[in-house]
């Protein structure tokens, strides 16, 4: 990414030199910018935290449903 940001060569030239598709380098540069504070957006760490949190929420929701069913079952059994 430093190659693309220093401005000595264009992204097209860098992609040819590295034998990569130009869009890959553009995506890498775009992904690096939030890490450097150059533009707003989520960093990789924030993205991972969101994924982890969503998984945890899913598990908690499943556990809550199980507990609801258990409570209903025991409520009917004690009557």
Coordinates of N, CA and C in Angstrom, one line a residue:
X1 N 0.8 -1.2 0.0 CA 0.0 0.0 0.0 C 0.9 1.2 0.0
X2 N 2.0 1.1 0.6 CA 2.9 2.3 0.6 C 3.3 2.7 -0.8
X3 N 3.5 1.7 -1.7 CA 3.8 2.0 -3.1 C 2.7 2.8 -3.7
X4 N 1.5 2.5 -3.5 CA 0.4 3.2 -4.1 C 0.2 4.6 -3.5
X5 N 0.5 4.7 -2.2 CA 0.3 6.0 -1.6 C 1.4 7.0 -1.8
X6 N 2.6 6.5 -2.1 CA 3.7 7.5 -2.2 C 3.6 8.3 -3.5
X7 N 2.9 7.7 -4.5 CA 2.6 8.5 -5.7 C 3.7 8.4 -6.8
X8 N 4.7 7.6 -6.6 CA 5.8 7.5 -7.6 C 5.3 6.7 -8.8
X9 N 4.4 5.8 -8.6 CA 3.8 5.0 -9.7 C 2.3 4.9 -9.5
X10 N 1.7 4.7 -10.6 CA 0.2 4.6 -10.6 C -0.1 3.1 -10.1
X11 N -1.4 3.0 -9.8 CA -1.8 1.7 -9.3 C -1.8 0.7 -10.5
X12 N -2.0 1.2 -11.7 CA -1.9 0.3 -12.9 C -0.5 -0.2 -13.1
X13 N 0.5 0.7 -12.9 CA 1.9 0.3 -13.0 C 2.3 -0.7 -11.9
X14 N 1.8 -0.5 -10.7 CA 2.1 -1.4 -9.6 C 1.5 -2.7 -9.8
X15 N 0.3 -2.7 -10.4 CA -0.4 -4.0 -10.6 C 0.4 -4.8 -11.7
X16 N 0.9 -4.1 -12.7 CA 1.6 -4.8 -13.7 C 2.9 -5.4 -13.1
X17 N 3.6 -4.6 -12.3 CA 4.9 -5.0 -11.8 C 4.7 -6.2 -10.8
X18 N 3.6 -6.2 -10.1 CA 3.4 -7.3 -9.1 C 2.6 -8.4 -9.7
X19 N 2.2 -8.3 -11.0 CA 1.4 -9.3 -11.7 C 0.1 -9.5 -10.9
X20 N -0.6 -8.5 -10.5 CA -1.9 -8.5 -9.8 C -2.9 -7.7 -10.6
X21 N -4.2 -8.0 -10.3 CA -5.3 -7.3 -10.9 C -5.4 -5.9 -10.2
X22 N -5.6 -4.9 -11.0 CA -5.6 -3.6 -10.5 C -6.7 -3.4 -9.4
X23 N -7.8 -4.0 -9.5 CA -8.9 -3.9 -8.5 C -8.5 -4.4 -7.2
X24 N -7.6 -5.4 -7.2 CA -7.1 -6.0 -5.9 C -6.3 -4.9 -5.1
X25 N -5.4 -4.3 -5.8 CA -4.6 -3.2 -5.2 C -5.5 -2.1 -4.7
X26 N -6.4 -1.7 -5.5 CA -7.3 -0.6 -5.1 C -8.1 -1.0 -3.8
X27 N -8.6 -2.3 -3.8 CA -9.3 -2.7 -2.6 C -8.4 -2.7 -1.3
X28 N -7.1 -3.2 -1.5 CA -6.2 -3.2 -0.4 C -5.9 -1.8 0.1
X29 N -5.8 -0.8 -0.8 CA -5.6 0.6 -0.4 C -6.8 1.1 0.4
X30 N -8.0 0.8 -0.2 CA -9.2 1.2 0.5 C -9.4 0.6 1.9
X31 N -9.0 -0.6 2.0 CA -9.1 -1.3 3.3 C -8.0 -0.8 4.3
X32 N -6.9 -0.3 3.8 CA -5.9 0.2 4.7 C -6.2 1.6 5.2
X33 N -7.0 2.4 4.5 CA -7.2 3.8 4.8 C -7.9 4.0 6.2
X34 N -8.9 3.2 6.6 CA -9.5 3.4 7.9 C -8.4 3.1 9.0
X35 N -7.5 2.2 8.8 CA -6.5 1.8 9.8 C -5.6 3.0 10.1
X36 N -5.4 3.8 9.0 CA -4.4 4.9 9.1 C -5.1 6.2 9.5
X37 N -6.4 6.2 9.6 CA -7.2 7.4 9.9 C -7.4 8.3 8.7
X38 N -7.1 7.8 7.5 CA -7.2 8.6 6.3 C -8.7 8.8 5.9
X39 N -9.6 7.9 6.2 CA -11.0 8.0 5.9 C -11.8 7.2 7.0
X40 N -13.1 7.6 7.1 CA -13.9 6.9 8.1 C -14.2 5.4 7.6
X41 N -14.4 4.6 8.6 CA -14.7 3.2 8.3 C -14.3 2.3 9.4
X42 N -14.7 1.0 9.2 CA -14.3 0.1 10.3 C -12.9 -0.5 10.0
X43 N -12.2 -0.7 11.1 CA -10.9 -1.3 11.0 C -11.1 -2.9 11.0
X44 N -10.1 -3.6 10.7 CA -10.3 -5.1 10.8 C -10.6 -5.6 12.2
X45 N -10.1 -4.9 13.2 CA -10.4 -5.3 14.5 C -11.8 -5.1 14.9
X46 N -12.3 -3.9 14.4 CA -13.8 -3.6 14.6 C -14.7 -4.6 13.9
X47 N -14.3 -4.9 12.7 CA -15.1 -5.8 11.9 C -15.1 -7.2 12.6
X48 N -14.0 -7.7 13.1 CA -14.0 -9.0 13.8 C -14.8 -8.9 15.1
X49 N -14.7 -7.8 15.8 CA -15.5 -7.6 17.0 C -17.0 -7.7 16.7
X50 N -17.4 -7.1 15.6 CA -18.8 -7.1 15.2 C -19.3 -8.6 14.9
X51 N -18.4 -9.3 14.1 CA -18.7 -10.7 13.8 C -18.9 -11.5 15.1
X52 N -17.9 -11.4 16.0 CA -17.9 -12.1 17.2 C -19.2 -11.8 18.0
X53 N -19.5 -10.5 18.1 CA -20.7 -10.1 18.9 C -22.0 -10.6 18.3
X54 N -22.1 -10.6 17.0 CA -23.3 -11.2 16.3 C -23.4 -12.7 16.6
X55 N -22.3 -13.4 16.6 CA -22.3 -14.8 16.9 C -22.8 -15.0 18.4
X56 N -22.3 -14.2 19.3 CA -22.6 -14.3 20.7 C -24.1 -14.0 20.9
X57 N -24.6 -13.0 20.2 CA -26.0 -12.6 20.3 C -26.9 -13.8 19.8
X58 N -26.5 -14.4 18.7 CA -27.2 -15.6 18.2 C -27.3 -16.7 19.2
X59 N -26.2 -17.0 19.9 CA -26.1 -18.1 20.9 C -27.0 -17.7 22.1
X60 N -26.9 -16.4 22.5 CA -27.8 -16.0 23.6 C -29.2 -16.1 23.3
X61 N -29.6 -15.7 22.1 CA -31.0 -15.8 21.7 C -31.5 -17.3 21.7
X62 N -30.6 -18.2 21.2 CA -31.0 -19.6 21.2 C -31.1 -20.1 22.7
X63 N -30.2 -19.7 23.5 CA -30.3 -20.1 24.9 C -31.6 -19.6 25.6
X64 N -31.9 -18.3 25.3 CA -33.1 -17.7 25.8 C -34.4 -18.5 25.4
X65 N -34.4 -18.9 24.2 CA -35.6 -19.7 23.7 C -35.6 -21.0 24.4
X66 N -34.5 -21.7 24.6 CA -34.5 -23.0 25.3 C -35.0 -22.8 26.7
X67 N -34.6 -21.7 27.4 CA -35.0 -21.4 28.8 C -36.5 -21.1 28.8
X68 N -37.0 -20.4 27.8 CA -38.5 -20.1 27.8 C -39.3 -21.4 27.7
X69 N -38.8 -22.3 26.8 CA -39.5 -23.6 26.6 C -39.4 -24.4 27.9
X70 N -38.3 -24.4 28.5 CA -38.1 -25.2 29.8 C -39.0 -24.6 30.9
X71 N -39.1 -23.3 30.9 CA -40.0 -22.6 31.9 C -41.5 -23.0 31.7
X72 N -41.9 -23.0 30.4 CA -43.3 -23.4 30.1 C -43.5 -24.8 30.5
X73 N -42.6 -25.7 30.2 CA -42.7 -27.1 30.5 C -42.9 -27.3 32.0
X74 N -42.0 -26.7 32.8 CA -42.1 -26.9 34.2 C -43.3 -26.2 34.8
X75 N -43.7 -25.1 34.2 CA -44.9 -24.5 34.7 C -46.2 -25.4 34.5
X76 N -46.2 -26.1 33.4 CA -47.4 -27.0 33.2 C -47.3 -28.2 34.0
X77 N -46.1 -28.7 34.3 CA -45.8 -29.9 35.1 C -46.2 -29.7 36.6
X78 N -46.1 -28.5 37.1 CA -46.3 -28.3 38.5 C -47.8 -28.0 38.8
X79 N -48.6 -27.9 37.8 CA -50.0 -27.6 38.1 C -50.8 -28.9 38.3

